mmCIF file of C-alpha atoms and ligand atoms in Angstrom:
data_model
loop_
_atom_site.group_PDB
_atom_site.id
_atom_site.type_symbol
_atom_site.label_atom_id
_atom_site.label_comp_id
_atom_site.label_asym_id
_atom_site.label_seq_id
_atom_site.Cartn_x
_atom_site.Cartn_y
_atom_site.Cartn_z
ATOM 1 C CA UNK A 11 15.807 -8.611 21.967
ATOM 2 C CA UNK A 12 13.260 -5.972 22.927
ATOM 3 C CA UNK A 13 9.882 -7.267 24.142
ATOM 4 C CA UNK A 14 6.844 -6.626 21.954
ATOM 5 C CA UNK A 15 5.272 -3.319 23.053
ATOM 6 C CA UNK A 16 1.711 -3.603 24.422
ATOM 7 C CA UNK A 17 0.524 -1.075 21.849
ATOM 8 C CA UNK A 18 1.989 -1.426 18.386
ATOM 9 C CA UNK A 19 2.115 1.942 16.660
ATOM 10 C CA UNK A 20 2.835 1.965 12.913
ATOM 11 C CA UNK A 21 3.672 4.873 10.629
ATOM 12 C CA UNK A 22 2.536 4.787 7.017
ATOM 13 C CA UNK A 23 4.700 7.487 5.382
ATOM 14 C CA UNK A 24 4.440 8.937 1.909
ATOM 15 C CA UNK A 25 3.814 11.910 -0.330
ATOM 16 C CA UNK A 26 0.095 11.196 -0.862
ATOM 17 C CA UNK A 27 -0.163 13.843 -3.625
ATOM 18 C CA UNK A 28 -3.021 12.928 -3.682
ATOM 19 C CA UNK A 29 -4.187 9.840 -1.782
ATOM 20 C CA UNK A 30 -5.370 7.057 -4.113
ATOM 21 C CA UNK A 31 -7.604 4.052 -3.508
ATOM 22 C CA UNK A 32 -4.415 1.989 -3.409
ATOM 23 C CA UNK A 33 -3.200 3.982 -0.387
ATOM 24 C CA UNK A 34 -6.641 3.753 1.182
ATOM 25 C CA UNK A 35 -6.704 -0.021 0.811
ATOM 26 C CA UNK A 36 -3.378 -0.225 2.646
ATOM 27 C CA UNK A 37 -4.655 2.073 5.411
ATOM 28 C CA UNK A 38 -7.761 -0.051 5.877
ATOM 29 C CA UNK A 39 -5.759 -3.280 6.085
ATOM 30 C CA UNK A 40 -3.068 -1.679 8.275
ATOM 31 C CA UNK A 41 -5.695 -0.385 10.701
ATOM 32 C CA UNK A 42 -6.648 -4.005 11.422
ATOM 33 C CA UNK A 43 -3.069 -5.114 12.051
ATOM 34 C CA UNK A 44 -1.782 -2.379 14.360
ATOM 35 C CA UNK A 45 -3.145 -0.786 17.517
ATOM 36 C CA UNK A 46 -2.552 2.662 16.067
ATOM 37 C CA UNK A 47 -1.693 3.727 12.542
ATOM 38 C CA UNK A 48 -0.321 7.185 11.752
ATOM 39 C CA UNK A 49 -0.480 8.201 8.103
ATOM 40 C CA UNK A 50 2.286 10.760 7.765
ATOM 41 C CA UNK A 51 3.031 13.119 4.896
ATOM 42 C CA UNK A 52 6.617 14.109 4.118
ATOM 43 C CA UNK A 53 6.995 17.909 4.002
ATOM 44 C CA UNK A 54 9.138 18.262 0.908
ATOM 45 C CA UNK A 55 8.410 21.276 -1.274
ATOM 46 C CA UNK A 56 11.282 20.390 -3.629
ATOM 47 C CA UNK A 57 8.993 17.737 -5.157
ATOM 48 C CA UNK A 58 6.702 20.601 -6.298
ATOM 49 C CA UNK A 59 3.486 18.888 -5.190
ATOM 50 C CA UNK A 60 0.086 19.649 -6.728
ATOM 51 C CA UNK A 61 -1.553 19.881 -3.293
ATOM 52 C CA UNK A 62 -0.079 21.595 -0.240
ATOM 53 C CA UNK A 63 0.688 19.469 2.822
ATOM 54 C CA UNK A 64 -2.336 21.017 4.571
ATOM 55 C CA UNK A 65 -4.633 20.107 1.649
ATOM 56 C CA UNK A 66 -3.262 16.573 1.575
ATOM 57 C CA UNK A 67 -3.782 16.250 5.326
ATOM 58 C CA UNK A 68 -7.378 17.429 4.916
ATOM 59 C CA UNK A 69 -8.022 14.909 2.133
ATOM 60 C CA UNK A 70 -6.521 12.133 4.220
ATOM 61 C CA UNK A 71 -8.546 13.106 7.285
ATOM 62 C CA UNK A 72 -11.744 13.056 5.234
ATOM 63 C CA UNK A 73 -11.193 9.468 4.190
ATOM 64 C CA UNK A 74 -9.651 7.961 7.348
ATOM 65 C CA UNK A 75 -12.189 9.342 9.800
ATOM 66 C CA UNK A 76 -14.064 6.005 9.652
ATOM 67 C CA UNK A 77 -11.070 4.252 11.233
ATOM 68 C CA UNK A 78 -10.882 5.219 14.909
ATOM 69 C CA UNK A 79 -7.276 4.048 15.349
ATOM 70 C CA UNK A 80 -5.908 5.948 12.339
ATOM 71 C CA UNK A 81 -4.673 9.504 12.436
ATOM 72 C CA UNK A 82 -2.931 11.876 10.075
ATOM 73 C CA UNK A 83 0.326 13.741 10.626
ATOM 74 C CA UNK A 84 3.236 15.242 8.687
ATOM 75 C CA UNK A 85 6.976 15.210 9.187
ATOM 76 C CA UNK A 86 10.266 16.770 8.143
ATOM 77 C CA UNK A 87 13.694 15.179 8.437
ATOM 78 C CA UNK A 88 14.346 11.519 9.010
ATOM 79 C CA UNK A 89 11.394 9.162 8.987
ATOM 80 C CA UNK A 90 12.896 6.981 11.744
ATOM 81 C CA UNK A 91 13.212 10.040 14.030
ATOM 82 C CA UNK A 92 9.557 10.832 13.379
ATOM 83 C CA UNK A 93 8.721 7.208 14.243
ATOM 84 C CA UNK A 94 10.681 7.457 17.497
ATOM 85 C CA UNK A 95 8.856 10.673 18.463
ATOM 86 C CA UNK A 96 5.585 8.722 18.269
ATOM 87 C CA UNK A 97 7.004 5.553 19.879
ATOM 88 C CA UNK A 98 6.216 3.796 16.609
ATOM 89 C CA UNK A 99 7.993 0.483 16.075
ATOM 90 C CA UNK A 100 6.710 -0.224 12.575
ATOM 91 C CA UNK A 101 7.034 1.548 9.214
ATOM 92 C CA UNK A 102 4.358 0.365 6.818
ATOM 93 C CA UNK A 103 4.934 0.479 3.055
ATOM 94 C CA UNK A 104 3.077 -0.966 0.094
ATOM 95 C CA UNK A 105 4.624 -2.865 -2.774
ATOM 96 C CA UNK A 106 2.711 -2.835 -6.054
ATOM 97 C CA UNK A 107 5.113 -4.539 -8.408
ATOM 98 C CA UNK A 108 8.653 -5.859 -8.507
ATOM 99 C CA UNK A 109 9.763 -2.436 -9.778
ATOM 100 C CA UNK A 110 8.924 -0.947 -6.362
ATOM 101 C CA UNK A 111 11.068 -3.482 -4.576
ATOM 102 C CA UNK A 112 14.566 -2.133 -5.192
ATOM 103 C CA UNK A 113 13.897 1.366 -3.861
ATOM 104 C CA UNK A 114 11.842 0.034 -0.968
ATOM 105 C CA UNK A 115 14.584 -2.408 0.000
ATOM 106 C CA UNK A 116 17.172 0.401 -0.040
ATOM 107 C CA UNK A 117 14.998 2.575 2.181
ATOM 108 C CA UNK A 118 14.159 -0.261 4.569
ATOM 109 C CA UNK A 119 17.825 -1.208 4.986
ATOM 110 C CA UNK A 120 18.879 2.412 5.495
ATOM 111 C CA UNK A 121 16.114 2.940 8.049
ATOM 112 C CA UNK A 122 17.137 -0.264 9.838
ATOM 113 C CA UNK A 123 20.734 0.936 9.969
ATOM 114 C CA UNK A 124 19.610 4.264 11.416
ATOM 115 C CA UNK A 125 17.260 2.723 13.995
ATOM 116 C CA UNK A 126 17.327 -1.091 14.198
ATOM 117 C CA UNK A 127 14.434 -1.121 16.655
ATOM 118 C CA UNK A 128 12.058 0.164 13.962
ATOM 119 C CA UNK A 129 10.862 -2.591 11.638
ATOM 120 C CA UNK A 130 9.652 -1.996 8.066
ATOM 121 C CA UNK A 131 6.651 -4.119 7.132
ATOM 122 C CA UNK A 132 5.585 -4.434 3.501
ATOM 123 C CA UNK A 133 2.095 -5.218 2.380
ATOM 124 C CA UNK A 134 1.320 -6.297 -1.165
ATOM 125 C CA UNK A 135 -1.103 -3.960 -2.904
ATOM 126 C CA UNK A 136 -4.528 -5.277 -3.703
ATOM 127 C CA UNK A 137 -4.229 -6.416 -7.340
ATOM 128 C CA UNK A 138 -7.146 -4.142 -8.253
ATOM 129 C CA UNK A 139 -4.961 -1.139 -7.405
ATOM 130 C CA UNK A 140 -1.510 -2.417 -8.288
ATOM 131 C CA UNK A 141 -1.195 -0.159 -11.346
ATOM 132 C CA UNK A 142 -2.303 3.048 -9.596
ATOM 133 C CA UNK A 143 0.086 5.794 -8.560
ATOM 134 C CA UNK A 144 -0.572 9.421 -7.603
ATOM 135 C CA UNK A 145 1.633 10.506 -10.501
ATOM 136 C CA UNK A 146 -0.318 8.494 -13.108
ATOM 137 C CA UNK A 147 -3.678 9.600 -11.693
ATOM 138 C CA UNK A 148 -2.634 13.259 -12.097
ATOM 139 C CA UNK A 149 -1.282 12.669 -15.588
ATOM 140 C CA UNK A 150 -4.378 10.802 -16.833
ATOM 141 C CA UNK A 151 -6.758 13.283 -15.230
ATOM 142 C CA UNK A 152 -4.839 16.259 -16.649
ATOM 143 C CA UNK A 153 -5.136 14.736 -20.126
ATOM 144 C CA UNK A 154 -8.898 14.239 -19.804
ATOM 145 C CA UNK A 155 -8.950 10.539 -18.839
ATOM 146 C CA UNK A 156 -11.460 8.948 -16.492
ATOM 147 C CA UNK A 157 -10.078 8.358 -12.998
ATOM 148 C CA UNK A 158 -13.268 7.389 -11.181
ATOM 149 C CA UNK A 159 -12.700 4.393 -8.929
ATOM 150 C CA UNK A 160 -8.978 5.187 -8.672
ATOM 151 C CA UNK A 161 -9.218 7.885 -5.996
ATOM 152 C CA UNK A 162 -11.818 8.620 -3.299
ATOM 153 C CA UNK A 163 -14.699 10.824 -4.591
ATOM 154 C CA UNK A 164 -13.634 13.784 -2.414
ATOM 155 C CA UNK A 165 -10.180 13.661 -3.995
ATOM 156 C CA UNK A 166 -11.682 13.499 -7.477
ATOM 157 C CA UNK A 167 -13.711 16.630 -6.682
ATOM 158 C CA UNK A 168 -10.556 18.465 -5.554
ATOM 159 C CA UNK A 169 -8.716 17.338 -8.676
ATOM 160 C CA UNK A 170 -11.506 18.862 -10.774
ATOM 161 C CA UNK A 171 -10.888 22.194 -9.051
ATOM 162 C CA UNK A 172 -7.151 21.864 -9.802
ATOM 163 C CA UNK A 173 -7.587 20.889 -13.434
ATOM 164 C CA UNK A 174 -6.270 24.187 -14.887
ATOM 165 C CA UNK A 175 -3.107 23.890 -12.781
ATOM 166 C CA UNK A 176 -2.697 20.237 -13.772
ATOM 167 C CA UNK A 177 -3.009 21.106 -17.439
ATOM 168 C CA UNK A 178 -0.332 23.801 -17.096
ATOM 169 C CA UNK A 179 1.999 21.344 -15.308
ATOM 170 C CA UNK A 180 1.437 18.693 -17.944
ATOM 171 C CA UNK A 181 2.085 21.144 -20.810
HETATM 172 O O1 PNS B 10 5.213 8.286 -1.297
HETATM 173 P P1 PNS B 10 6.709 8.303 -1.446
HETATM 174 O O2 PNS B 10 7.127 9.596 -2.130
HETATM 175 O O3 PNS B 10 7.231 7.082 -2.137
HETATM 176 O O4 PNS B 10 7.333 8.310 0.035
HETATM 177 C C1 PNS B 10 8.731 8.373 0.243
HETATM 178 C C2 PNS B 10 9.074 8.601 1.735
HETATM 179 C C3 PNS B 10 8.344 9.800 2.279
HETATM 180 C C4 PNS B 10 8.661 7.358 2.519
HETATM 181 C C5 PNS B 10 10.619 8.777 1.839
HETATM 182 O O5 PNS B 10 11.028 9.751 0.931
HETATM 183 C C6 PNS B 10 11.087 9.178 3.248
HETATM 184 O O6 PNS B 10 10.940 8.437 4.176
HETATM 185 N N1 PNS B 10 11.660 10.393 3.370
HETATM 186 C C7 PNS B 10 12.117 10.925 4.636
HETATM 187 C C8 PNS B 10 13.618 11.146 4.664
HETATM 188 C C9 PNS B 10 14.357 9.923 5.209
HETATM 189 O O7 PNS B 10 14.093 9.446 6.288
HETATM 190 N N2 PNS B 10 15.346 9.427 4.409
HETATM 191 C C10 PNS B 10 16.178 8.308 4.798
HETATM 192 C C11 PNS B 10 15.518 6.967 4.643
HETATM 193 S S1 PNS B 10 15.736 6.303 3.059
#
């Protein structure tokens, strides 16, 4: 068994298109558990994101700047390789509902097979945010629904600027 490292570095990976208050809640709680937390965006243009990786990184930086041990990054390729590059021993993921579990379990087991020294840790979403997803936020906003309280105010402002694009995508 490997000894516990003196500095536990965790990666919180995701698409964050855009970051929601559910993500932010996990970041806040994760920042208290680990010495360093790296919020890392997957570079995957095939998902046709609303915001570019650079825009998503900017949005994340705006909201995590209050946590001194949290930083923002992006990655391509295997998540476990990205973790190894940062000497991270933990992958942090949130579980909102039982429906998340199957996919998360598959990913965690695959990641463990690829690099057994990297542990996936799940945190239960705060119940206040357990129904929020980036996809639903975009859909509701694009259809004229109220999303205040679901995303940070800076993200809401950026969504307003993207409304025409959102409406085209939703059409
Ligand atoms: O926010 P998301 O879209 O649910 O995040 C999914 C993510 C980025 C965690 C996942 O797609 C990922 O880790 N992709 C990197 C590729 C990889 O390592 N695949 C093998 C592990 S299943």
